[in-house]
């Protein structure tokens, strides 16, 4: 049985801009929103869009992602035929090696794709937080008869030069593609979500692989080659929340965005659930001494201190007299008595000792990142900003 | 490697939780913010590496089916063994079994086909966190025919009136099972027994027209059979009335009580709902409460338990109450000593106040 | 991408297969060597990319639960959607719905919560291999309110007496639904309908005290609603009596009839049993028969159907018979025109002979 | 949660002695017994023995085994924690490369094993047909307090020199290990089934890896090293059917063994099922013109000819007048009218034309192997024996 559309999720980015958060884990596995990892968003989008076959391309040793993804049951992707597969670079009889670029990663998994003989391939990246119905984009792609469809979003003009930008005609046909141009002529940014006709993509991947000068990248090589050949490329306009969380600041901001009274990204939408691996924690406990406001708190937390405008993952414990403000506290962090934390991201398992002071409350200050697992932050570290 | 199979026998569990058991059996009653009563029994089995579990269901078990599915949340959706919900199937006119022996008889295949050598039989009203591998070890060492589990309780609360109590000799052998209101060895409605011995007892009970396996087949045979008593010393709550439900709910607000039931090494598992973390708005004031995920809280909540997906608007006040899944409490509503079942809605400005010793209970899907 | 949800409504299926439906509903009756009747309905849905299926069950559905589990064999064990077996849950005293509208009413969440825009409703007695995506395409093109599926039959066998027949105009629009015994447009007890339209009809039917959704809500509204007729032209068998069951079983011995129901591109799926391949001993003589896996055959089998795990000893003779799972036929037994339900045992030398037009039926677990 | 025992199944052997049967598939994926693949036996043994975590080590591109194993649901190994994982050699930050030997394959998956922190590791090979309760062997291993336990079986003395042989003392302690000695002093052959204490094995794997002269093989290096250090090695005596199916002849013989009236290997034992991926075929049909005797036939077959003392996989069709005798016919083979086949193994999907004659009926003849998928055997090939 063929699959109409198979998704390939590029999860290989080392995410160095996320600093020590990605030292031990690939960027798509970084925590977000009190409960999730970044990869939960594209995977949930797939299952909600009716796409049940997803290859996750990782450059790293596959164990960590394998362990998180398991058989895919968290995202309803534990399918008999299809489902989710982690695809690290593996040894082949003709030799192995690292994926040299995003296009090369797909090229080297042509056999995987051929198994399903799909009509279309959806290429996703693992760096963005958004809810999107890929099924609607696929309908658009099919209706327009495009060879490739690129999902685009309007970005503020002043930020446009950070993105790959599309120039389109009145019908949405892409006429030009500029990768991070200094002087943008469009503010339609590529979201890193592509749908290709598989027969067309396969041909270009094979040609690209034969081109020794190519960097084997979708944005730099494949899309320009398609445009050069006057292939039909359509821009699919997406409206809604979409955020690149590739830096510490943007990761912090995207978390804070959830705390608005009516956040653009609604996590409580029963018709578009964001699925995630379940850590089996009991209900959260808010003590008599606690004061919680404007915050998201996950199961397994026990709060005895003050939490304001913050996001707490599962298993966090804050003691009496502590203050957590404008911060993101990742799983199983223990925060001691009278400790104060401002504008910080505290990574998994950190123990903050009684009375420690972390972060800078001033609104212009940089976000403090405490990112060494198991760190015990004693008083002596109190004014230091650790990156 | 000794293998144990599990039977969760709901046949003797009366649906005595008033409004909470109008539409469901007591095993399916929500408890502790995100669980159902039966989660404890099943999780204990899963944590004891029991991979074959039968649930003898008779009445109002549909919400149990919804909740348990094929046991996937307990990793019990297996080809070999796994979780079986076994509702009545009494279509055989030649069947002479009665009472819970109908279940044992009709599902005798479960017992004969399992690869396990031992069977644990339990109800769901004794909430606890027990490892049956330890019970089995003691059972084998004792050489007994049956090992029953009991809790030495400190105070004889009213809910224990209906429980059986055990007289135990110095070797932990049971000498009598009775209802003496002054004995604090409370039988927890669970026992372990060798499979073949169980099979023989069932056959014998049916032949003698018995209708209650434990009373007739085990208790009734004292002192001819050797019954060992295993003392369970962990967290325990017997829930067989609205009052005991209500009291034990609040006991969980005490951290040490809570931690005796919820342990990292033997987690209580339940159906995954994929709710977002709970949101505490600027205006919220939450004190001494257990809150499950998916809640959005704008009002005051004190000494209460909120299940998944509860909405509390700004200005609403909740005290000493248990609010179940997806209830919505509009602004300026006041709830005190109340249990709201699922999907209730309390409109703007309504006040409901029950008594601390007798909460006001609202059945599910009510709007007031 | 249009999405379809499925409802398998067993409420009107009488348990009319005599001994075969003593212990199970007709949807659970074994058919074609390794299937149950309901496998066709569910496989058709799975093959039509329907991933949300509700089964409205009322009576004797336990073997159905055993068989379907959570739908894993149809890849329907899903978090979103999936397979739901929905037995009665009529505990609400304020519920005024009747007949199959009780099911529609009680399970209205299934209809309101599904992401699908269309719903296929079907029974299980019309065995076929149909793609509902094609039905939907025609339904949308026709602009009709409801599209019903029918088969133009060549011969009006007795089993069609109870079926509804359709009068159809030149545009394939249904002009009348009736029981005329000379009309060969046999309604196959399946239709497709837009979700919201279905919801409105259900509400309306309940308000009017109706008790049969199809008769009152659809047939009864002709000519006010636009009913399109989709002609199904593939393999078809209506099984609503022992006689039709028996005749259609043997029809499958014809290769072309068989291949019209079992297609590689739309396979009929069933519960996996992990039986070994069947073993034909030196002494066996098998002719014109369908044999499932796990059989061990030492005797003669002719013009018959053997289900999984049947043992036929040397010297036994089976002719024109249907032998269900795990029956054992001892040596020198003779069976002719017989249907044996599961787990029967025919001892050495016994002879059972029924009539070709009325087979001898033995209920399950009988030893003769 | 720890796993008491994790299994590692060595499925890397290229199985060159199975000739073209293993040209496209790894040896463990070779068909057996009318329904199974070789790997079904160790995987079913694992699940029946209560071992729910299995790593399958494959030297090849993992797609074929991945595709067959899927999420492991066929063997009840679709577990949330544990289950079955295919472990091909993958790229690592310290570089990648082929598994150099059986021990090296385990060495390079130490991280995988550490995830489960097992007390014991069961090492299996994917070349044998047998039913065995590894749980009993594990009990023996634990009771004796061995560092390693090797499962052994008595073989006829005249065949003993083909095996790795154990010399044991009266208590079953292994005193010597001879790998294929020309003059056997024991007929207790290693079955290729080992249980090690994981802490001990890990140490020896690390040391073995540092030894540049090692061939990184269990039989040649690890076991001798353990013996050399006077570690406690126990022999666990297995009784029952066990057969190496590493050659065309032995594969054919093992298939024929199933046709005995009371075969030693009982496939109909409900308490020890051999699980297999289910191909969803309808019941088999035996026509009026057919004559079937002393054979195993799978679902999806349609038999119009004569089948004698043979094994037919699913989807085989034989036409009127054809004869299949003393043969193994793999899935979806079509056998034309009046074709005759003697003492042959016909591989998947082969079409045998009307009237073709294959194989040699004389009992001493070699087994004919038709092993090119999609081959059409016309009359012109009739007397040729294709290997």
Tab-separated table of C-alpha atoms in Angstrom, chain A residues 5 7 9 39-51 54 122-126 128-142 149 151 191-195 236 238 242 272, chain C residues 1 3:
chain	number	residue	atom	x	y	z
A	5	UNK	CA	2.638	11.658	1.823
A	7	UNK	CA	7.220	13.349	6.279
A	9	UNK	CA	11.899	15.691	9.844
A	39	UNK	CA	10.052	17.860	18.381
A	40	UNK	CA	6.623	17.274	19.940
A	41	UNK	CA	5.277	20.111	17.796
A	42	UNK	CA	6.125	18.810	14.317
A	43	UNK	CA	5.318	15.229	15.379
A	44	UNK	CA	1.932	16.260	16.803
A	45	UNK	CA	1.269	18.344	13.710
A	46	UNK	CA	1.928	15.256	11.602
A	47	UNK	CA	-0.433	13.019	13.523
A	48	UNK	CA	-3.086	15.727	13.692
A	49	UNK	CA	-2.721	16.282	9.944
A	50	UNK	CA	-3.260	12.614	9.185
A	51	UNK	CA	0.376	11.997	8.188
A	54	UNK	CA	7.645	10.183	9.615
A	122	UNK	CA	6.862	16.718	3.401
A	123	UNK	CA	10.182	18.077	4.650
A	124	UNK	CA	10.131	19.589	8.141
A	125	UNK	CA	12.683	21.057	10.435
A	126	UNK	CA	12.862	20.450	14.138
A	128	UNK	CA	10.157	25.673	15.370
A	129	UNK	CA	7.191	25.994	17.650
A	130	UNK	CA	3.904	26.121	15.753
A	131	UNK	CA	0.651	24.307	15.136
A	132	UNK	CA	-0.037	23.682	11.481
A	133	UNK	CA	-2.340	21.475	9.454
A	134	UNK	CA	0.009	19.995	6.871
A	135	UNK	CA	-3.036	18.309	5.326
A	136	UNK	CA	-4.370	21.676	4.174
A	137	UNK	CA	-0.990	22.562	2.727
A	138	UNK	CA	-0.940	19.218	0.941
A	139	UNK	CA	-4.407	19.907	-0.493
A	140	UNK	CA	-3.111	23.277	-1.765
A	141	UNK	CA	-0.019	21.626	-3.200
A	142	UNK	CA	-2.143	19.060	-5.022
A	149	UNK	CA	5.229	24.055	-2.177
A	151	UNK	CA	5.110	27.286	3.527
A	191	UNK	CA	9.118	28.355	7.508
A	192	UNK	CA	11.314	25.417	6.635
A	193	UNK	CA	8.230	23.378	5.677
A	194	UNK	CA	8.323	22.005	2.141
A	195	UNK	CA	6.175	19.609	0.175
A	236	UNK	CA	1.557	28.486	0.897
A	238	UNK	CA	0.473	30.236	6.901
A	242	UNK	CA	5.343	30.358	14.440
A	272	UNK	CA	-5.220	19.988	18.015
C	1	UNK	CA	-8.445	15.483	2.429
C	3	UNK	CA	-12.216	12.405	6.450
